[in-house]
Structure formats: structure tokens, C-alpha cells
Amino acid sequence: MEKLQLRQESGGSRLYLMNKPIHAGDCLEVLISEDWFPARCECYREQGNLNWYLVVFKPESENVIEDCINSVWCRFS
């Protein structure tokens, strides 16, 4: 379990979890209020920059966490 880290690479920025690169569409689990929820990592390009976010799948709804870098605990599914 770690927080997502953003690293600069030659082609732009990329998310890493536990020193492994994360790609758009990768599935993770996110810790929210002491419970683990499935999530999918996504990104979009804006003004030449990649912006990463998580879509969290809770039983009652989907939540989007836009500020996910160094802010939420994650693990691989």
C-alpha cells in the first residue's frame, strides 16, 4: 500500500505505484474511510499536459478523485 507518485519521463508524466508504472485503464484499490474500493486510473490531455485521476466504484455510486497524486492510499487489485 502506497500513495500514487507522479514522475517525469521523456514523453511526459506518468503515475507510479510501488515503483511500477500505471497506465490509463489500470485497476487499483483505493482506501477510503478504512474500506478498500475498486478504482480505475484514467487521464486526459489538457494544454499539452496529462492530468491523471481515479474513478472509484462504490456500491452506491462512482466517485472521481482528481487530486489523487500523493493524496490517497492505493494498492494493486
PDB file of N, CA and C in Angstrom, residues 5-66:
ATOM      1  N   GLN A   5       2.542   8.241  -7.079  1.00  0.00           N
ATOM      2  CA  GLN A   5       3.601   9.226  -7.309  1.00  0.00           C
ATOM      3  C   GLN A   5       3.622   9.597  -8.780  1.00  0.00           C
ATOM      4  N   LEU A   6       3.855  10.859  -9.064  1.00  0.00           N
ATOM      5  CA  LEU A   6       3.972  11.335 -10.432  1.00  0.00           C
ATOM      6  C   LEU A   6       5.448  11.511 -10.750  1.00  0.00           C
ATOM      7  N   ARG A   7       5.893  10.889 -11.836  1.00  0.00           N
ATOM      8  CA  ARG A   7       7.297  11.001 -12.253  1.00  0.00           C
ATOM      9  C   ARG A   7       7.353  11.549 -13.670  1.00  0.00           C
ATOM     10  N   GLN A   8       8.355  12.358 -13.918  1.00  0.00           N
ATOM     11  CA  GLN A   8       8.568  12.902 -15.254  1.00  0.00           C
ATOM     12  C   GLN A   8       9.378  11.908 -16.071  1.00  0.00           C
ATOM     13  N   GLU A   9       8.921  11.649 -17.289  1.00  0.00           N
ATOM     14  CA  GLU A   9       9.631  10.789 -18.223  1.00  0.00           C
ATOM     15  C   GLU A   9       9.819  11.562 -19.516  1.00  0.00           C
ATOM     16  N   SER A  10      10.540  11.002 -20.439  1.00  0.00           N
ATOM     17  CA  SER A  10      10.832  11.706 -21.688  1.00  0.00           C
ATOM     18  C   SER A  10       9.565  12.072 -22.456  1.00  0.00           C
ATOM     19  N   GLY A  11       8.520  11.254 -22.375  1.00  0.00           N
ATOM     20  CA  GLY A  11       7.282  11.529 -23.093  1.00  0.00           C
ATOM     21  C   GLY A  11       6.258  12.297 -22.281  1.00  0.00           C
ATOM     22  N   GLY A  12       6.597  12.702 -21.070  1.00  0.00           N
ATOM     23  CA  GLY A  12       5.658  13.413 -20.205  1.00  0.00           C
ATOM     24  C   GLY A  12       5.649  12.797 -18.820  1.00  0.00           C
ATOM     25  N   SER A  13       4.564  12.995 -18.116  1.00  0.00           N
ATOM     26  CA  SER A  13       4.464  12.492 -16.750  1.00  0.00           C
ATOM     27  C   SER A  13       3.746  11.145 -16.731  1.00  0.00           C
ATOM     28  N   ARG A  14       4.065  10.343 -15.740  1.00  0.00           N
ATOM     29  CA  ARG A  14       3.429   9.033 -15.578  1.00  0.00           C
ATOM     30  C   ARG A  14       3.273   8.757 -14.092  1.00  0.00           C
ATOM     31  N   LEU A  15       2.158   8.116 -13.760  1.00  0.00           N
ATOM     32  CA  LEU A  15       1.923   7.700 -12.387  1.00  0.00           C
ATOM     33  C   LEU A  15       2.659   6.403 -12.092  1.00  0.00           C
ATOM     34  N   TYR A  16       3.105   6.285 -10.851  1.00  0.00           N
ATOM     35  CA  TYR A  16       3.747   5.054 -10.378  1.00  0.00           C
ATOM     36  C   TYR A  16       3.125   4.658  -9.051  1.00  0.00           C
ATOM     37  N   LEU A  17       3.020   3.361  -8.848  1.00  0.00           N
ATOM     38  CA  LEU A  17       2.601   2.801  -7.578  1.00  0.00           C
ATOM     39  C   LEU A  17       3.555   1.668  -7.257  1.00  0.00           C
ATOM     40  N   MET A  18       4.204   1.758  -6.107  1.00  0.00           N
ATOM     41  CA  MET A  18       5.166   0.747  -5.674  1.00  0.00           C
ATOM     42  C   MET A  18       6.240   0.526  -6.738  1.00  0.00           C
ATOM     43  N   ASN A  19       6.736   1.621  -7.298  1.00  0.00           N
ATOM     44  CA  ASN A  19       7.791   1.638  -8.319  1.00  0.00           C
ATOM     45  C   ASN A  19       7.401   0.944  -9.621  1.00  0.00           C
ATOM     46  N   LYS A  20       6.109   0.764  -9.867  1.00  0.00           N
ATOM     47  CA  LYS A  20       5.632   0.193 -11.130  1.00  0.00           C
ATOM     48  C   LYS A  20       4.812   1.251 -11.855  1.00  0.00           C
ATOM     49  N   PRO A  21       5.012   1.401 -13.164  1.00  0.00           N
ATOM     50  CA  PRO A  21       4.252   2.414 -13.909  1.00  0.00           C
ATOM     51  C   PRO A  21       2.767   2.057 -13.992  1.00  0.00           C
ATOM     52  N   ILE A  22       1.943   3.079 -13.901  1.00  0.00           N
ATOM     53  CA  ILE A  22       0.495   2.930 -14.013  1.00  0.00           C
ATOM     54  C   ILE A  22       0.069   3.490 -15.364  1.00  0.00           C
ATOM     55  N   HIS A  23      -0.812   2.785 -16.042  1.00  0.00           N
ATOM     56  CA  HIS A  23      -1.319   3.210 -17.343  1.00  0.00           C
ATOM     57  C   HIS A  23      -2.806   3.523 -17.230  1.00  0.00           C
ATOM     58  N   ALA A  24      -3.302   4.355 -18.125  1.00  0.00           N
ATOM     59  CA  ALA A  24      -4.735   4.626 -18.167  1.00  0.00           C
ATOM     60  C   ALA A  24      -5.475   3.309 -18.361  1.00  0.00           C
ATOM     61  N   GLY A  25      -6.501   3.094 -17.571  1.00  0.00           N
ATOM     62  CA  GLY A  25      -7.271   1.859 -17.626  1.00  0.00           C
ATOM     63  C   GLY A  25      -6.848   0.823 -16.606  1.00  0.00           C
ATOM     64  N   ASP A  26      -5.703   1.032 -15.943  1.00  0.00           N
ATOM     65  CA  ASP A  26      -5.260   0.081 -14.923  1.00  0.00           C
ATOM     66  C   ASP A  26      -6.213   0.111 -13.730  1.00  0.00           C
ATOM     67  N   CYS A  27      -6.432  -1.054 -13.137  1.00  0.00           N
ATOM     68  CA  CYS A  27      -7.318  -1.173 -11.982  1.00  0.00           C
ATOM     69  C   CYS A  27      -6.500  -1.260 -10.701  1.00  0.00           C
ATOM     70  N   LEU A  28      -6.953  -0.517  -9.704  1.00  0.00           N
ATOM     71  CA  LEU A  28      -6.318  -0.467  -8.392  1.00  0.00           C
ATOM     72  C   LEU A  28      -7.406  -0.595  -7.340  1.00  0.00           C
ATOM     73  N   GLU A  29      -6.984  -0.579  -6.090  1.00  0.00           N
ATOM     74  CA  GLU A  29      -7.906  -0.431  -4.978  1.00  0.00           C
ATOM     75  C   GLU A  29      -7.492   0.811  -4.210  1.00  0.00           C
ATOM     76  N   VAL A  30      -8.491   1.552  -3.718  1.00  0.00           N
ATOM     77  CA  VAL A  30      -8.262   2.822  -3.038  1.00  0.00           C
ATOM     78  C   VAL A  30      -8.850   2.733  -1.637  1.00  0.00           C
ATOM     79  N   LEU A  31      -8.099   3.214  -0.652  1.00  0.00           N
ATOM     80  CA  LEU A  31      -8.556   3.209   0.737  1.00  0.00           C
ATOM     81  C   LEU A  31      -9.326   4.496   1.022  1.00  0.00           C
ATOM     82  N   ILE A  32     -10.605   4.332   1.369  1.00  0.00           N
ATOM     83  CA  ILE A  32     -11.454   5.475   1.716  1.00  0.00           C
ATOM     84  C   ILE A  32     -12.201   5.121   2.992  1.00  0.00           C
ATOM     85  N   SER A  33     -12.003   5.918   4.025  1.00  0.00           N
ATOM     86  CA  SER A  33     -12.693   5.705   5.306  1.00  0.00           C
ATOM     87  C   SER A  33     -12.553   4.268   5.802  1.00  0.00           C
ATOM     88  N   GLU A  34     -11.345   3.756   5.794  1.00  0.00           N
ATOM     89  CA  GLU A  34     -10.994   2.437   6.313  1.00  0.00           C
ATOM     90  C   GLU A  34     -11.522   1.264   5.481  1.00  0.00           C
ATOM     91  N   ASP A  35     -12.058   1.533   4.294  1.00  0.00           N
ATOM     92  CA  ASP A  35     -12.523   0.469   3.405  1.00  0.00           C
ATOM     93  C   ASP A  35     -11.816   0.578   2.064  1.00  0.00           C
ATOM     94  N   TRP A  36     -11.558  -0.583   1.449  1.00  0.00           N
ATOM     95  CA  TRP A  36     -10.935  -0.621   0.124  1.00  0.00           C
ATOM     96  C   TRP A  36     -12.014  -0.698  -0.944  1.00  0.00           C
ATOM     97  N   PHE A  37     -11.881   0.139  -1.978  1.00  0.00           N
ATOM     98  CA  PHE A  37     -12.823   0.168  -3.089  1.00  0.00           C
ATOM     99  C   PHE A  37     -12.068   0.001  -4.398  1.00  0.00           C
ATOM    100  N   PRO A  38     -12.661  -0.702  -5.364  1.00  0.00           N
ATOM    101  CA  PRO A  38     -12.024  -0.812  -6.675  1.00  0.00           C
ATOM    102  C   PRO A  38     -12.017   0.542  -7.371  1.00  0.00           C
ATOM    103  N   ALA A  39     -10.970   0.784  -8.136  1.00  0.00           N
ATOM    104  CA  ALA A  39     -10.830   2.054  -8.858  1.00  0.00           C
ATOM    105  C   ALA A  39     -10.111   1.806 -10.178  1.00  0.00           C
ATOM    106  N   ARG A  40     -10.330   2.717 -11.101  1.00  0.00           N
ATOM    107  CA  ARG A  40      -9.653   2.667 -12.400  1.00  0.00           C
ATOM    108  C   ARG A  40      -8.921   3.982 -12.605  1.00  0.00           C
ATOM    109  N   CYS A  41      -7.693   3.892 -13.048  1.00  0.00           N
ATOM    110  CA  CYS A  41      -6.868   5.066 -13.304  1.00  0.00           C
ATOM    111  C   CYS A  41      -7.154   5.570 -14.718  1.00  0.00           C
ATOM    112  N   GLU A  42      -7.340   6.872 -14.871  1.00  0.00           N
ATOM    113  CA  GLU A  42      -7.618   7.479 -16.174  1.00  0.00           C
ATOM    114  C   GLU A  42      -6.820   8.770 -16.304  1.00  0.00           C
ATOM    115  N   CYS A  43      -6.724   9.268 -17.525  1.00  0.00           N
ATOM    116  CA  CYS A  43      -6.041  10.541 -17.740  1.00  0.00           C
ATOM    117  C   CYS A  43      -6.630  11.241 -18.956  1.00  0.00           C
ATOM    118  N   TYR A  44      -6.394  12.535 -19.033  1.00  0.00           N
ATOM    119  CA  TYR A  44      -6.771  13.320 -20.209  1.00  0.00           C
ATOM    120  C   TYR A  44      -5.680  14.350 -20.446  1.00  0.00           C
ATOM    121  N   ARG A  45      -5.589  14.799 -21.670  1.00  0.00           N
ATOM    122  CA  ARG A  45      -4.562  15.777 -22.037  1.00  0.00           C
ATOM    123  C   ARG A  45      -5.202  17.158 -22.108  1.00  0.00           C
ATOM    124  N   GLU A  46      -4.556  18.113 -21.434  1.00  0.00           N
ATOM    125  CA  GLU A  46      -5.037  19.493 -21.439  1.00  0.00           C
ATOM    126  C   GLU A  46      -3.833  20.415 -21.573  1.00  0.00           C
ATOM    127  N   GLN A  47      -3.822  21.217 -22.598  1.00  0.00           N
ATOM    128  CA  GLN A  47      -2.728  22.152 -22.870  1.00  0.00           C
ATOM    129  C   GLN A  47      -1.377  21.440 -22.862  1.00  0.00           C
ATOM    130  N   GLY A  48      -1.338  20.255 -23.449  1.00  0.00           N
ATOM    131  CA  GLY A  48      -0.097  19.503 -23.571  1.00  0.00           C
ATOM    132  C   GLY A  48       0.294  18.695 -22.351  1.00  0.00           C
ATOM    133  N   ASN A  49      -0.447  18.809 -21.260  1.00  0.00           N
ATOM    134  CA  ASN A  49      -0.132  18.076 -20.032  1.00  0.00           C
ATOM    135  C   ASN A  49      -1.119  16.938 -19.822  1.00  0.00           C
ATOM    136  N   LEU A  50      -0.630  15.827 -19.273  1.00  0.00           N
ATOM    137  CA  LEU A  50      -1.515  14.739 -18.886  1.00  0.00           C
ATOM    138  C   LEU A  50      -2.011  14.990 -17.470  1.00  0.00           C
ATOM    139  N   ASN A  51      -3.307  14.906 -17.281  1.00  0.00           N
ATOM    140  CA  ASN A  51      -3.926  15.046 -15.966  1.00  0.00           C
ATOM    141  C   ASN A  51      -4.503  13.691 -15.576  1.00  0.00           C
ATOM    142  N   TRP A  52      -4.055  13.165 -14.453  1.00  0.00           N
ATOM    143  CA  TRP A  52      -4.445  11.835 -14.003  1.00  0.00           C
ATOM    144  C   TRP A  52      -5.547  11.944 -12.957  1.00  0.00           C
ATOM    145  N   TYR A  53      -6.453  10.965 -12.959  1.00  0.00           N
ATOM    146  CA  TYR A  53      -7.500  10.910 -11.943  1.00  0.00           C
ATOM    147  C   TYR A  53      -7.924   9.463 -11.737  1.00  0.00           C
ATOM    148  N   LEU A  54      -8.630   9.220 -10.647  1.00  0.00           N
ATOM    149  CA  LEU A  54      -9.134   7.887 -10.326  1.00  0.00           C
ATOM    150  C   LEU A  54     -10.657   7.894 -10.355  1.00  0.00           C
ATOM    151  N   VAL A  55     -11.236   6.862 -10.932  1.00  0.00           N
ATOM    152  CA  VAL A  55     -12.675   6.633 -10.854  1.00  0.00           C
ATOM    153  C   VAL A  55     -12.861   5.515  -9.835  1.00  0.00           C
ATOM    154  N   VAL A  56     -13.514   5.838  -8.713  1.00  0.00           N
ATOM    155  CA  VAL A  56     -13.695   4.888  -7.618  1.00  0.00           C
ATOM    156  C   VAL A  56     -15.112   4.324  -7.696  1.00  0.00           C
ATOM    157  N   PHE A  57     -15.209   3.009  -7.639  1.00  0.00           N
ATOM    158  CA  PHE A  57     -16.501   2.333  -7.753  1.00  0.00           C
ATOM    159  C   PHE A  57     -16.975   1.908  -6.370  1.00  0.00           C
ATOM    160  N   LYS A  58     -17.893   2.703  -5.803  1.00  0.00           N
ATOM    161  CA  LYS A  58     -18.516   2.368  -4.524  1.00  0.00           C
ATOM    162  C   LYS A  58     -19.849   1.683  -4.814  1.00  0.00           C
ATOM    163  N   PRO A  59     -20.374   0.923  -3.869  1.00  0.00           N
ATOM    164  CA  PRO A  59     -21.651   0.245  -4.116  1.00  0.00           C
ATOM    165  C   PRO A  59     -22.783   1.200  -4.499  1.00  0.00           C
ATOM    166  N   GLU A  60     -22.796   2.391  -3.910  1.00  0.00           N
ATOM    167  CA  GLU A  60     -23.899   3.317  -4.158  1.00  0.00           C
ATOM    168  C   GLU A  60     -23.643   4.291  -5.303  1.00  0.00           C
ATOM    169  N   SER A  61     -22.395   4.452  -5.726  1.00  0.00           N
ATOM    170  CA  SER A  61     -22.106   5.432  -6.782  1.00  0.00           C
ATOM    171  C   SER A  61     -20.658   5.307  -7.253  1.00  0.00           C
ATOM    172  N   GLU A  62     -20.343   6.080  -8.292  1.00  0.00           N
ATOM    173  CA  GLU A  62     -18.958   6.238  -8.740  1.00  0.00           C
ATOM    174  C   GLU A  62     -18.476   7.604  -8.277  1.00  0.00           C
ATOM    175  N   ASN A  63     -17.252   7.668  -7.798  1.00  0.00           N
ATOM    176  CA  ASN A  63     -16.645   8.934  -7.399  1.00  0.00           C
ATOM    177  C   ASN A  63     -15.398   9.158  -8.225  1.00  0.00           C
ATOM    178  N   VAL A  64     -15.125  10.409  -8.531  1.00  0.00           N
ATOM    179  CA  VAL A  64     -13.909  10.771  -9.250  1.00  0.00           C
ATOM    180  C   VAL A  64     -12.997  11.507  -8.283  1.00  0.00           C
ATOM    181  N   ILE A  65     -11.756  11.052  -8.184  1.00  0.00           N
ATOM    182  CA  ILE A  65     -10.748  11.731  -7.365  1.00  0.00           C
ATOM    183  C   ILE A  65      -9.743  12.338  -8.329  1.00  0.00           C
ATOM    184  N   GLU A  66      -9.833  13.660  -8.499  1.00  0.00           N
ATOM    185  CA  GLU A  66      -8.932  14.324  -9.444  1.00  0.00           C
ATOM    186  C   GLU A  66      -7.566  14.593  -8.836  1.00  0.00           C
TER     187      GLU A  66
END
